[in-house]
Each structure stands twice: as C-alpha cells, then as structure tokens.
CSV table of C-alpha atoms in Angstrom, one decimal:
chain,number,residue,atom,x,y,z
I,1,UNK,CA,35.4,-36.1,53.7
I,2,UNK,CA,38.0,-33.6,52.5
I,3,UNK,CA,38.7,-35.2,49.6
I,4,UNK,CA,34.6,-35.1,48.5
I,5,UNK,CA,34.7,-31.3,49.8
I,6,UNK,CA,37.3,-30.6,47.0
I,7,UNK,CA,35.5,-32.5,44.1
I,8,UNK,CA,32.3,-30.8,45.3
I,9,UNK,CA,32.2,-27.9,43.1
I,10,UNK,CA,32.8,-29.8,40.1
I,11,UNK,CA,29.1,-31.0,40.0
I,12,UNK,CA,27.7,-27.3,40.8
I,13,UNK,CA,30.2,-25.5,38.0
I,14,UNK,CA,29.0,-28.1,35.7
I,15,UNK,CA,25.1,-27.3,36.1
I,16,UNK,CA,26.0,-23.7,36.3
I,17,UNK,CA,27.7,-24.6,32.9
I,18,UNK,CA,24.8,-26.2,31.6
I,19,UNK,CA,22.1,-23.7,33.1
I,20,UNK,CA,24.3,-21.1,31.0
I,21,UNK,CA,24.2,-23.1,27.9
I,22,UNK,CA,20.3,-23.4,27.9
I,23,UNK,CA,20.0,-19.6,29.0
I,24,UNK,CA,21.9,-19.1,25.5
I,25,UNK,CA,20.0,-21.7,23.6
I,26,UNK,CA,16.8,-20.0,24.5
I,27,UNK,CA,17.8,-16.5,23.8
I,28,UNK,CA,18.9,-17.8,20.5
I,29,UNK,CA,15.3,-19.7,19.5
I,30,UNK,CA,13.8,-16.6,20.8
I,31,UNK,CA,15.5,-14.4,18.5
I,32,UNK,CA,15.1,-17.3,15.6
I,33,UNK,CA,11.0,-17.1,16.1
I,34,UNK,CA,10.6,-13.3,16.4
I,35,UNK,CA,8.1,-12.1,19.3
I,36,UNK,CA,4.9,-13.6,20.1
I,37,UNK,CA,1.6,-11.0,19.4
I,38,UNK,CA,-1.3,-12.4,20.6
I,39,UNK,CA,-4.8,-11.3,18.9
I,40,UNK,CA,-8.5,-12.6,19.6
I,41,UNK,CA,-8.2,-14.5,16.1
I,42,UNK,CA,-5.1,-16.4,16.7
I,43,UNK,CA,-1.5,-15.8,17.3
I,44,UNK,CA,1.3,-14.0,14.6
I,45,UNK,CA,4.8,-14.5,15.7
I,46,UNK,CA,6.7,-10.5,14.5
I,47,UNK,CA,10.1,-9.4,13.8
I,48,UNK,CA,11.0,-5.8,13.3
I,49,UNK,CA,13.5,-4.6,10.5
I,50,UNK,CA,16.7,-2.9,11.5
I,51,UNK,CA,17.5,0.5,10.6
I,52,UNK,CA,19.1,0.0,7.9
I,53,UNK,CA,17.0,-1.9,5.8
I,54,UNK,CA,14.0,0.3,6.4
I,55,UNK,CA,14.8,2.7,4.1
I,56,UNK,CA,17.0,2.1,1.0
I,57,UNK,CA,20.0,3.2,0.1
I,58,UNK,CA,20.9,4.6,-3.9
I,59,UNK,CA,24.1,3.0,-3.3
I,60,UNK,CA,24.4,-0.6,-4.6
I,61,UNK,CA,26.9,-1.4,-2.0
I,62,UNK,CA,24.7,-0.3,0.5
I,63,UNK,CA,21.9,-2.6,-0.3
I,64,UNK,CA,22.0,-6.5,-2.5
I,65,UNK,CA,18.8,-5.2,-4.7
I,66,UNK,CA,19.6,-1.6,-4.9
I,67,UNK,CA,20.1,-1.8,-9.0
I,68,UNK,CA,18.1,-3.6,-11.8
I,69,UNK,CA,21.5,-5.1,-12.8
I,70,UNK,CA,21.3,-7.1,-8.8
I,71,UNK,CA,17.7,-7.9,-8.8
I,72,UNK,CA,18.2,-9.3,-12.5
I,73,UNK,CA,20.8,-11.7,-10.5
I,74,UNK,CA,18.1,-12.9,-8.1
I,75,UNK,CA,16.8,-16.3,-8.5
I,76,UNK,CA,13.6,-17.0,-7.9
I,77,UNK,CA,12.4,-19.4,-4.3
I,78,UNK,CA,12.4,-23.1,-4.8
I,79,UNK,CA,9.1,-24.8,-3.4
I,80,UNK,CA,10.7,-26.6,-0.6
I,81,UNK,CA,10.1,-30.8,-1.0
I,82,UNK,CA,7.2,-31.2,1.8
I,83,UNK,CA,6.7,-34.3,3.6
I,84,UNK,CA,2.4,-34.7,2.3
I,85,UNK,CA,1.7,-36.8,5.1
I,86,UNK,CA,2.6,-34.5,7.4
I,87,UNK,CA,1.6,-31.4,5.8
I,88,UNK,CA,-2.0,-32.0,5.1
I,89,UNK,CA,-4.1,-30.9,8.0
I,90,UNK,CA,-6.2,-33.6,9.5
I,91,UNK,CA,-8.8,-31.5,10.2
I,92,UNK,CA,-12.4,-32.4,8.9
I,93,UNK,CA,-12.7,-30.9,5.5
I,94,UNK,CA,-15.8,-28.8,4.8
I,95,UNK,CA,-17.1,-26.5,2.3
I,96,UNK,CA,-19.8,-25.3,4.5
I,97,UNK,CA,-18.0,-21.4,6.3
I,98,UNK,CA,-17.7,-21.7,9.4
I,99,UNK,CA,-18.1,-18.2,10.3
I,100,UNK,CA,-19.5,-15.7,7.7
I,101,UNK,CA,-17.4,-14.4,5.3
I,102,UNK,CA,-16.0,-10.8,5.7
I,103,UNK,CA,-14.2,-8.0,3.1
I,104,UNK,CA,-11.8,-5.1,3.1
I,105,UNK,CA,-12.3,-2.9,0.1
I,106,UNK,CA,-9.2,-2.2,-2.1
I,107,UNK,CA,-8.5,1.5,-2.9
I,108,UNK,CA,-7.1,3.3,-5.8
I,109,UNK,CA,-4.1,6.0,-5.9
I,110,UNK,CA,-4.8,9.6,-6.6
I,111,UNK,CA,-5.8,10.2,-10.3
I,112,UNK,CA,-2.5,11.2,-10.9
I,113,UNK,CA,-0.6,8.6,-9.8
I,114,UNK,CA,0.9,7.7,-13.0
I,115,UNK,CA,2.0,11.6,-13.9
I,116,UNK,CA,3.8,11.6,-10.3
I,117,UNK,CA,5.5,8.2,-11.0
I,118,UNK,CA,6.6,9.1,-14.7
I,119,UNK,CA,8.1,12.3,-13.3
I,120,UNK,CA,9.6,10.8,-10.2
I,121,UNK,CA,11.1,7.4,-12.7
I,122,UNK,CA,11.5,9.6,-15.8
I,123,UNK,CA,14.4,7.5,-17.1
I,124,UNK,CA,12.1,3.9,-15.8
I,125,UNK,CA,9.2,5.3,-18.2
I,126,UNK,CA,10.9,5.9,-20.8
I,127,UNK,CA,12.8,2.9,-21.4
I,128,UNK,CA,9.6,1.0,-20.7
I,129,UNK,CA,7.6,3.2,-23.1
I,130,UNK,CA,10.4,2.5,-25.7
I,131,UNK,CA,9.9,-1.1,-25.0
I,132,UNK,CA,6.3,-1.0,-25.1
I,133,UNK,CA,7.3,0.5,-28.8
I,134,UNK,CA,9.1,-2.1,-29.8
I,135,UNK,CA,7.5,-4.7,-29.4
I,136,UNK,CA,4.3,-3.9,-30.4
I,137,UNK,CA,0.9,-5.0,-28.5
I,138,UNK,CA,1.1,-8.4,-29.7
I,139,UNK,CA,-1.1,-11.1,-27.1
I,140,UNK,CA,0.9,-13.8,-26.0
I,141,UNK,CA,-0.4,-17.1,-26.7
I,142,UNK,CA,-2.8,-19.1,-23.9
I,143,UNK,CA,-3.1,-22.1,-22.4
I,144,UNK,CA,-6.3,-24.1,-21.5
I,145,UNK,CA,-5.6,-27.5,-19.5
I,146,UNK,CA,-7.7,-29.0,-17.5
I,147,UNK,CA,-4.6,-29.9,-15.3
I,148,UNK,CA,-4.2,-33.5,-13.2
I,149,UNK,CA,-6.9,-33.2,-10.4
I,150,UNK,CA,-8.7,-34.6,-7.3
I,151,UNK,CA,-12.3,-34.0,-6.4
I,152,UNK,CA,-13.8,-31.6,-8.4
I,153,UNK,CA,-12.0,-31.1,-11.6
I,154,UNK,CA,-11.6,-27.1,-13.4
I,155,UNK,CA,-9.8,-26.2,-16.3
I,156,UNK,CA,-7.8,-23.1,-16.0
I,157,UNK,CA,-6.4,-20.4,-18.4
I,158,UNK,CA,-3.4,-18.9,-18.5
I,159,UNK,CA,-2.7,-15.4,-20.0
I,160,UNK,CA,0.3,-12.8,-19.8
I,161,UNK,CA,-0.4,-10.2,-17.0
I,162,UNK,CA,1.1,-6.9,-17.1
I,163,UNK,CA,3.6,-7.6,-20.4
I,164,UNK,CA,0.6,-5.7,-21.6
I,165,UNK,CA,1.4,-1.9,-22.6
I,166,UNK,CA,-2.7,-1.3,-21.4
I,167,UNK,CA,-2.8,-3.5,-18.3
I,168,UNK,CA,0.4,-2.6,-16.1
I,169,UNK,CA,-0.2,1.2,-15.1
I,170,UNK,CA,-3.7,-0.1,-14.0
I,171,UNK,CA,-5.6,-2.1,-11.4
I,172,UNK,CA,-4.9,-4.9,-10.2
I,173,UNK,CA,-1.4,-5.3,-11.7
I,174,UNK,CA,0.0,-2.0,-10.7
I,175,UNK,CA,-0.5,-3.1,-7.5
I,176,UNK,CA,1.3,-6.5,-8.0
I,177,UNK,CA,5.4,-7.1,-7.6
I,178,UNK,CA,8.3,-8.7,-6.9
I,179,UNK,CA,9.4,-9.4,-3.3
I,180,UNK,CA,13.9,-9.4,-3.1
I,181,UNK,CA,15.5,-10.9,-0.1
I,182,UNK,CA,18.3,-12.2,1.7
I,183,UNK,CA,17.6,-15.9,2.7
I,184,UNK,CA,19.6,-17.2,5.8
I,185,UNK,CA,22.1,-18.8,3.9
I,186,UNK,CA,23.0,-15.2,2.2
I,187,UNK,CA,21.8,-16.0,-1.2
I,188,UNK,CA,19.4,-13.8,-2.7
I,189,UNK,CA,15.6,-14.7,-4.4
I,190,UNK,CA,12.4,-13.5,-4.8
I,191,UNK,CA,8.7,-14.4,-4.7
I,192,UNK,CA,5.1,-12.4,-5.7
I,193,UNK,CA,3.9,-10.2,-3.5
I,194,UNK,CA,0.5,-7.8,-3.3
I,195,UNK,CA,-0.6,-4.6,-1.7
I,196,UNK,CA,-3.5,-5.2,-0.1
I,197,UNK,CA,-3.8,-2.4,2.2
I,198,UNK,CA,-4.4,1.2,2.8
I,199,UNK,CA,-1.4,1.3,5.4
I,200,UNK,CA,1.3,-0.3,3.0
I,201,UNK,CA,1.2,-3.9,4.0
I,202,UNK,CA,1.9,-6.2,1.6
I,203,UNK,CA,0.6,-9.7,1.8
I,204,UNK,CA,2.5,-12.8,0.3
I,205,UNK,CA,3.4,-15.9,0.9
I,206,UNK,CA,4.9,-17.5,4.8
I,207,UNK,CA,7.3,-19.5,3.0
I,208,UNK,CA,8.8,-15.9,1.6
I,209,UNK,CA,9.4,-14.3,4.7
I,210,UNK,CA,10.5,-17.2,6.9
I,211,UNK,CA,13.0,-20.6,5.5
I,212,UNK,CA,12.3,-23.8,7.2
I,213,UNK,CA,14.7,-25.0,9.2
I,214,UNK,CA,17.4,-22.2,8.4
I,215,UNK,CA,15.4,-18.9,10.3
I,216,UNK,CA,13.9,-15.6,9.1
I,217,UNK,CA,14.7,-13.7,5.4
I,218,UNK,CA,16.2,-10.3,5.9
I,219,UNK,CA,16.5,-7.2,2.9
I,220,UNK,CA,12.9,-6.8,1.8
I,221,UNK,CA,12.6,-5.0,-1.2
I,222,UNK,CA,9.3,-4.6,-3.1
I,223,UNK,CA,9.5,-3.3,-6.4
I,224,UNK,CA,5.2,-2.6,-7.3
I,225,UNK,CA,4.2,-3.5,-11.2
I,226,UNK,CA,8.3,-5.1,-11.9
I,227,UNK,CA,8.4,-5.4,-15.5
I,228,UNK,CA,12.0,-6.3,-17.8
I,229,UNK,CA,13.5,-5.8,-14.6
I,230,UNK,CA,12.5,-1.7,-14.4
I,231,UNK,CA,11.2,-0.2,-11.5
I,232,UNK,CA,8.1,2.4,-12.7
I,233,UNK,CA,6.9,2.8,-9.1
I,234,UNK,CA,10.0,2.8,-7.6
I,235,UNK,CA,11.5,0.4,-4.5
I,236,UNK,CA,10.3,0.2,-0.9
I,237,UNK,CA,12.2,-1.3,2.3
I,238,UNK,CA,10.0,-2.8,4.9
I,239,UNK,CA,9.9,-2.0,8.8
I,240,UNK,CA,8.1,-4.9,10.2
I,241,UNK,CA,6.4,-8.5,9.2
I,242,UNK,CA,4.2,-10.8,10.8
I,243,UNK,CA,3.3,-14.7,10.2
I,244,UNK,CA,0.9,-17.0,11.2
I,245,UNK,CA,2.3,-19.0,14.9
I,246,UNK,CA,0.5,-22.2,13.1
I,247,UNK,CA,3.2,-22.0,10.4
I,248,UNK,CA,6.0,-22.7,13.2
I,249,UNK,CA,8.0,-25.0,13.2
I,250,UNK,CA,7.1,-27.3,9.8
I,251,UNK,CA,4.8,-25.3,7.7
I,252,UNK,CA,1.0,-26.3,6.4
I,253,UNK,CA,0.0,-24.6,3.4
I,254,UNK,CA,-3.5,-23.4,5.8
I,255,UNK,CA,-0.8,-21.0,7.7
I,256,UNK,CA,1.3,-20.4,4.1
I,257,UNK,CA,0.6,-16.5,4.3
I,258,UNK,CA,2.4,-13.2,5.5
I,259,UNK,CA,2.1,-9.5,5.9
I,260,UNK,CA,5.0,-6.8,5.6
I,261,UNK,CA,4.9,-3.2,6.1
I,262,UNK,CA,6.3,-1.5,4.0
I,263,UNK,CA,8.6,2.1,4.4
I,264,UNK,CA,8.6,4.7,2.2
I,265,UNK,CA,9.8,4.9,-1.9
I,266,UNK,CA,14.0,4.8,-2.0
I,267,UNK,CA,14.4,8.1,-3.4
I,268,UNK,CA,11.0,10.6,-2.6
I,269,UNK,CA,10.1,8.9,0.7
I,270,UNK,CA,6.5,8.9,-0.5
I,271,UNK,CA,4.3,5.6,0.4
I,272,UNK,CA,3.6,2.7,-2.0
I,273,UNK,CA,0.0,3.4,-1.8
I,274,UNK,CA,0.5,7.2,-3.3
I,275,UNK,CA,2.2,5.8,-6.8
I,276,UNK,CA,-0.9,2.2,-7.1
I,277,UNK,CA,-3.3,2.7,-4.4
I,278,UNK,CA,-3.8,-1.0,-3.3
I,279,UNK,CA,-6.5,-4.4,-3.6
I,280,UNK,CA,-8.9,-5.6,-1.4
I,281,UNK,CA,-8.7,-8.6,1.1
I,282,UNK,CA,-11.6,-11.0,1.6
I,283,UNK,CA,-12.1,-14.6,3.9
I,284,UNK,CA,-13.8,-17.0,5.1
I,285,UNK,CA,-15.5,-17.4,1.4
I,286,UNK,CA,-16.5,-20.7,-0.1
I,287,UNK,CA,-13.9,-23.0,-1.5
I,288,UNK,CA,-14.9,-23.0,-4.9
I,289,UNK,CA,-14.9,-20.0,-6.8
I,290,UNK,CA,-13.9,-18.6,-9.8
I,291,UNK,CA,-10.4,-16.5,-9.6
I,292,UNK,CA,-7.2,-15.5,-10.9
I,293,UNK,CA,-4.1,-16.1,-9.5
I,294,UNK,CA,-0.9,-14.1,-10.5
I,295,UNK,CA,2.8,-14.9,-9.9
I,296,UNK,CA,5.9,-14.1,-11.5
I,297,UNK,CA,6.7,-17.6,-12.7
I,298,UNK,CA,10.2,-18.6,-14.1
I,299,UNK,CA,8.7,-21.3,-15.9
I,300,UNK,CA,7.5,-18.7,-18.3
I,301,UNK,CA,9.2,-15.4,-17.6
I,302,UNK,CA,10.7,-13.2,-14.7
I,303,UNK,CA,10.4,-10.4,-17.1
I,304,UNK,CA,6.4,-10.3,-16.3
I,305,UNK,CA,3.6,-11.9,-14.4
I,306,UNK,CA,1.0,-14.2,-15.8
I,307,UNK,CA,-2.4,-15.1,-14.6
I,308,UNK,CA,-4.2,-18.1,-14.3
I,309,UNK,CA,-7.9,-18.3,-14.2
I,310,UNK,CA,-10.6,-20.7,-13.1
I,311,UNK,CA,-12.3,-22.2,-10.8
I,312,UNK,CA,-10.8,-23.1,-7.3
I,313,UNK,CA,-11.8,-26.3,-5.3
I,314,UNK,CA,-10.7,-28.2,-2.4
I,315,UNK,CA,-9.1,-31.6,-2.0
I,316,UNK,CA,-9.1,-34.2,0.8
I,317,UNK,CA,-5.4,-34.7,0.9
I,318,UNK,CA,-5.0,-30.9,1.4
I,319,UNK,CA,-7.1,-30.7,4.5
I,320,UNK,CA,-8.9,-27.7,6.2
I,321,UNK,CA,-8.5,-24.3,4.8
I,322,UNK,CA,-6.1,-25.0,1.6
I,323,UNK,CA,-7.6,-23.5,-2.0
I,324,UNK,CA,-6.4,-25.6,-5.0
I,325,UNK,CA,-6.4,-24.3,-8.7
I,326,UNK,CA,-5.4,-25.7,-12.0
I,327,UNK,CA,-2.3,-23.9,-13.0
I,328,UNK,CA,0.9,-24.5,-15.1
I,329,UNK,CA,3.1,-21.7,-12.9
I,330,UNK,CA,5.8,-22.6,-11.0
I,331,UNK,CA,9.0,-20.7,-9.2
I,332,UNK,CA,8.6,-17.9,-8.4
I,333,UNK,CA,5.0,-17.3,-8.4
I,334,UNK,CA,5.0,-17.9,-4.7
I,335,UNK,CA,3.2,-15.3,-3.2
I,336,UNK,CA,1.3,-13.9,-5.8
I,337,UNK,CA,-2.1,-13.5,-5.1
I,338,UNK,CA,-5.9,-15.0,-6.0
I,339,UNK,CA,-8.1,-12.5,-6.9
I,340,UNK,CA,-11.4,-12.9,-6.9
I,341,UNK,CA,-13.8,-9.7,-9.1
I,342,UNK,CA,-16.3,-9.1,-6.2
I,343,UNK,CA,-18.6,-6.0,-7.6
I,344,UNK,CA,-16.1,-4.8,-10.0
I,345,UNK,CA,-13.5,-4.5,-7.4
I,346,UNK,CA,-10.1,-6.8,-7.0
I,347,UNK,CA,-9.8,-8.7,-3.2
I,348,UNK,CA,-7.2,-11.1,-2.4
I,349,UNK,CA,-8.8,-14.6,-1.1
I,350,UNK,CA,-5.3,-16.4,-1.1
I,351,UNK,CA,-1.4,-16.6,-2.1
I,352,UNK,CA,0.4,-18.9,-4.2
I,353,UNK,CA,1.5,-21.6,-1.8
I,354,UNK,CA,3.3,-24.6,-4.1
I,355,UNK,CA,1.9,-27.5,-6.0
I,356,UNK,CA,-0.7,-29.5,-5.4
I,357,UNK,CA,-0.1,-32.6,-4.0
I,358,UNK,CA,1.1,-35.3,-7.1
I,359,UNK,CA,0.3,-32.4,-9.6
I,360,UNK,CA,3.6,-30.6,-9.9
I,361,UNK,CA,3.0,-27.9,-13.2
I,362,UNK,CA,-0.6,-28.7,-13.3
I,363,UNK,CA,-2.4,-27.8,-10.2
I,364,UNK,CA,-1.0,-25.2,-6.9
I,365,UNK,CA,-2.5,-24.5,-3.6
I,366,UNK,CA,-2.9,-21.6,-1.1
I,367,UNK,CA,-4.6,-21.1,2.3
I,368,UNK,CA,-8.0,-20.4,2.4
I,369,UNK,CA,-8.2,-17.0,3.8
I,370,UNK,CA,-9.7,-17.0,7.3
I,371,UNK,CA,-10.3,-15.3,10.7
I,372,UNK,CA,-7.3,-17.3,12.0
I,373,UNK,CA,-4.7,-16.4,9.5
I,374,UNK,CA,-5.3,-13.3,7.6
I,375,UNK,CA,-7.6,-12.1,9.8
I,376,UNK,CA,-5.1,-12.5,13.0
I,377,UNK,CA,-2.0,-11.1,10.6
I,378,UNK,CA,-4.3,-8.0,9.8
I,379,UNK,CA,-5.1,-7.3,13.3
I,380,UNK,CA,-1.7,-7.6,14.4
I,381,UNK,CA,0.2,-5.4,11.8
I,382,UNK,CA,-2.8,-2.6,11.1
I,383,UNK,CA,-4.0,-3.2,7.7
C-alpha cells in the first residue's frame, strides 16, 4: 500500500502535465485563427493589427515596405497547388440567385484630389509625369483568346490598365493597388487589392491575408494606383482584417475573399478615400456577366496592372458560388478585382482567386459575391 501511495502522484502530475499542454495548444490555435465575429449572414474570423503597423513609419528600418527600393524587392504570391477534389464545393450548382441581388454605390474623392496628392507626393508626380514623357502614350498591344474552357465558353481581352498617362489619376484605377506583406515564413510578397468602401476597407483576396497551413500575414501596406514602383497616393497601414470562417482550415475559392481597414496616409495622416475616393460592391448577381478583372500580373509586368474583359460563367467542377473568366494573368493578380459597369458606375462582383481548374494561363476563378461572404465580411468590419 505504501509503496502505490508513493507512485500515486506520478499519474496526477502527468495529466496535470498534459491538461497544461492542451491549455497551451489551445491558446496557441486561438491566436493562429484570430477571434470569432458572428453576423446574421455568416461568420468572419478578425485579427487586429498591433500598434506598430497601423501607422507607418518614414524610416525604412522601421517598416519592410517603407521605400520603393523594398517593395521593388517583393515577389509577388504564388497560387498555392490546391487539391481540386477537395476544393470544389459539392454544393448543387445553379445560376438561378438565390436571394436578390443587392449594391453599394462607389464614391469619388473631392474634385481636388489629384492637386492634394501632387502637392502632398511632389517628388512621386514628377518622376511619373517625366515618365509619362518619355514614353509617350503608345497602347500596348492586346490579346484576344478564347482560353481552354468548360461549360459555356467566352473569349476575353486583355489590355494595359493604368500604364496609361489618361487612365491612372481616374476611376476605377486610382482606386486599385498593390497589397505588401509579411507572410509567416518572414518573406515578403504582394497581391491586388481594391477600395471598395467609403470607410477605407479594402477588399482582396483570403489567400492574401491568411497562408494555409503556416497562419496569418502581418505588415499590410497598400500603395492606391502603384505604378514603376512610385507611390502618387501615398502608403497606408491597416488596423484590422476580417475573412470568411468557411475559408478555415483548407480554403474553397467560394470563401477566397477579404476585407482590411485601412489607417491613415504615412506621412499626412489623411484617409485613402480623400486622395481616390473608392468603387462600389455588388452580390448575389448572375454568374454570367460581362466584366473586367484587374491584377498586377508578373506574367506581364509588376510595373502596372492589366485588365481582362469578358464574359464570366460558371463551371461544374468549381461548385456553388465560384465566377470563372478567360484570362492570361497570373502571379500576382490575386486579389485584384471584377468590375462590373452597372449605370456608368464601377462595383466589385469578385477577386482574383487562381486558375481555373486544368486551365493554368488561360482561364481564373473568384467567389461569387454573396450574402455569406462579402456580405457577412461587410457587416462585420463597417463598410
């Protein structure tokens, strides 16, 4: 008996040991997913941004993307290799709406935006403007392909975006940038992203904002209208960001969508929405419809975005909720939005995602947007 009274502890420390272990396991995946917000559409797992990267520093040791020369360093995010048997939803595909489609109108900066951010960036505009110069207004050549394709088949055409001298102070491509960050392995990238509301939220792509397997990206910087690496609207930190809870723990291109608030602009502290105002957001619209879809691609050039246009469709293999559109775009892009021109006015109706299923270079996909993905992000953060 004595000698069982002086091994019984050993049991008790050990599950005390273990109880300790989970206690830290769990504190760890709850700091790994972020915080649960729960709202009537669906719910968006958050994280907030510490201090410090909520608003910039000048110094380039304070911050990886504080200078052209360390953004020009970034390489843009890979599409992940996705298992497609597992990452098409199941669910029946329709192209009836099942709910009625709903719209948030864009808005447009104070008629003298530009002035303020050629003042503010005076050394930006001119180099750009010197640029511009240089190189004369000279279109880029386009492509027309009708890409590799299931179900319906579109061609698409693809066109610089705002390399041109007449299209980059204006809508929509002012209001279009590149997103810099810090993935979890410490190496720096960057995707597309879009202001698409009055309150500075961007919207790009999930994939941007969280890595697979590895945990949350950190250092947002958003730099509106990027072009030959200059800065005309200046550079904003972020404060907060929200993703879909469906796009935890392997993805699904339906949940491939995120929204970021941004902070104010590094140096004058003024919001992104004073320098390019910011686009519209639509959902629950019919699959096919004629837009264009925007991405800094670095299959063509990081120096500028291009544009694809045509017709959008859906696709069995895809499942519920996933857009597909011919395009030859690939790293990069991600994150870039697809416009559609809804009575003269931009909306975003879905983000670059990655390619189509068997149609890598020819064909890309993005969520459908929807009550239970932009919707719930929107009513979460405060679009």
């Amino acid at each position: 008996m004595k000698s069982q009274n002086r091994r019984s502890p050993r049991p008790i420390a050990r599950l005390a040991a273990l109880g300790a272990l989970a206690l830290t396991c769990f504190a760890a995946d709850a700091a790994d997913t972020g915080k649960t917000v729960r709202t009537p559409y669906g719910d968006v797992i958050e994280i907030q941004a510490p201090p410090s990267q909520q608003r910039l520093s000048t110094s380039a040791q304070a911050h990886p993307f504080a200078t052209a020369r360390q953004r020009a360093a970034v390489k843009p995010l890979q599409w992940a290799p996705r298992d497609d048997r597992a990452a098409a939803d199941t669910a029946e595909l329709s192209d009836k709406m099942v709910r009625a489609a709903g719209s948030a109108p864009g808005g447009e900066a104070p008629a003298f935006a530009n002035y303020l951010a050629r003042n503010h960036f005076r050394a930006t505009w001119q180099r750009l403007d010197a640029l511009d110069a240089a190189k004369g207004a000279a279109p880029l050549s386009a492509l027309s392909d009708g890409g590799e394709k299931d179900g319906a088949h579109y061609p698409y055409t693809r066109y610089p975006g705002n390399y041109y001298t007449s299209q980059w102070k204006t809508t929509p491509w002012n209001k279009i940038g590149k997103l810099y960050f810090t993935k979890p392995d410490g190496s720096g990238s960057y995707c597309t992203a879009n202001v698409a509301s009055g309150n500075s939220v961007l919207i790009t792509a999930a994939h941007c904002v969280y890595t697979l397997g590895a945990g949350w990206n950190t250092n947002f910087v958003f730099v509106p209208a990027e072009r030959y690496g200059e800065a005309p609207y200046g550079r904003f930190g972020w404060s907060s960001a929200r993703v879909p809870s469906g796009y935890f723990p392997s993805g699904g291109r339906r949940w491939d969508v995120a929204v970021i608030k941004l902070t104010g602009e590094q140096v004058t502290g003024l919001p992104v929405t004073s320098y390019v105002g910011w686009l519209g957001r639509t959902w629950n619209r019919p699959y096919s419809e004629y837009a264009t879809s925007h991405g800094y691609a670095s299959n063509l050039s990081t120096q500028f975005t291009h544009i694809c246009n045509g017709q959008t469709y859906s696709s069995p293999s895809e499942g519920t909720n996933v857009l597909v559109q011919g395009c030859d775009m690939t790293y990069g892009a991600s994150g870039g939005g697809w416009l559609l021109n809804l009575s003269g006015s931009h909306y975003v109706n879905s983000v670059v995602s990655g390619p189509h299923i068997g149609a890598f270079g020819t064909a890309w996909v993005g969520p459908r947007f929807a009550d239970d993905n932009i919707v719930a992000l929107c009513a979460a953060i405060g679009c």
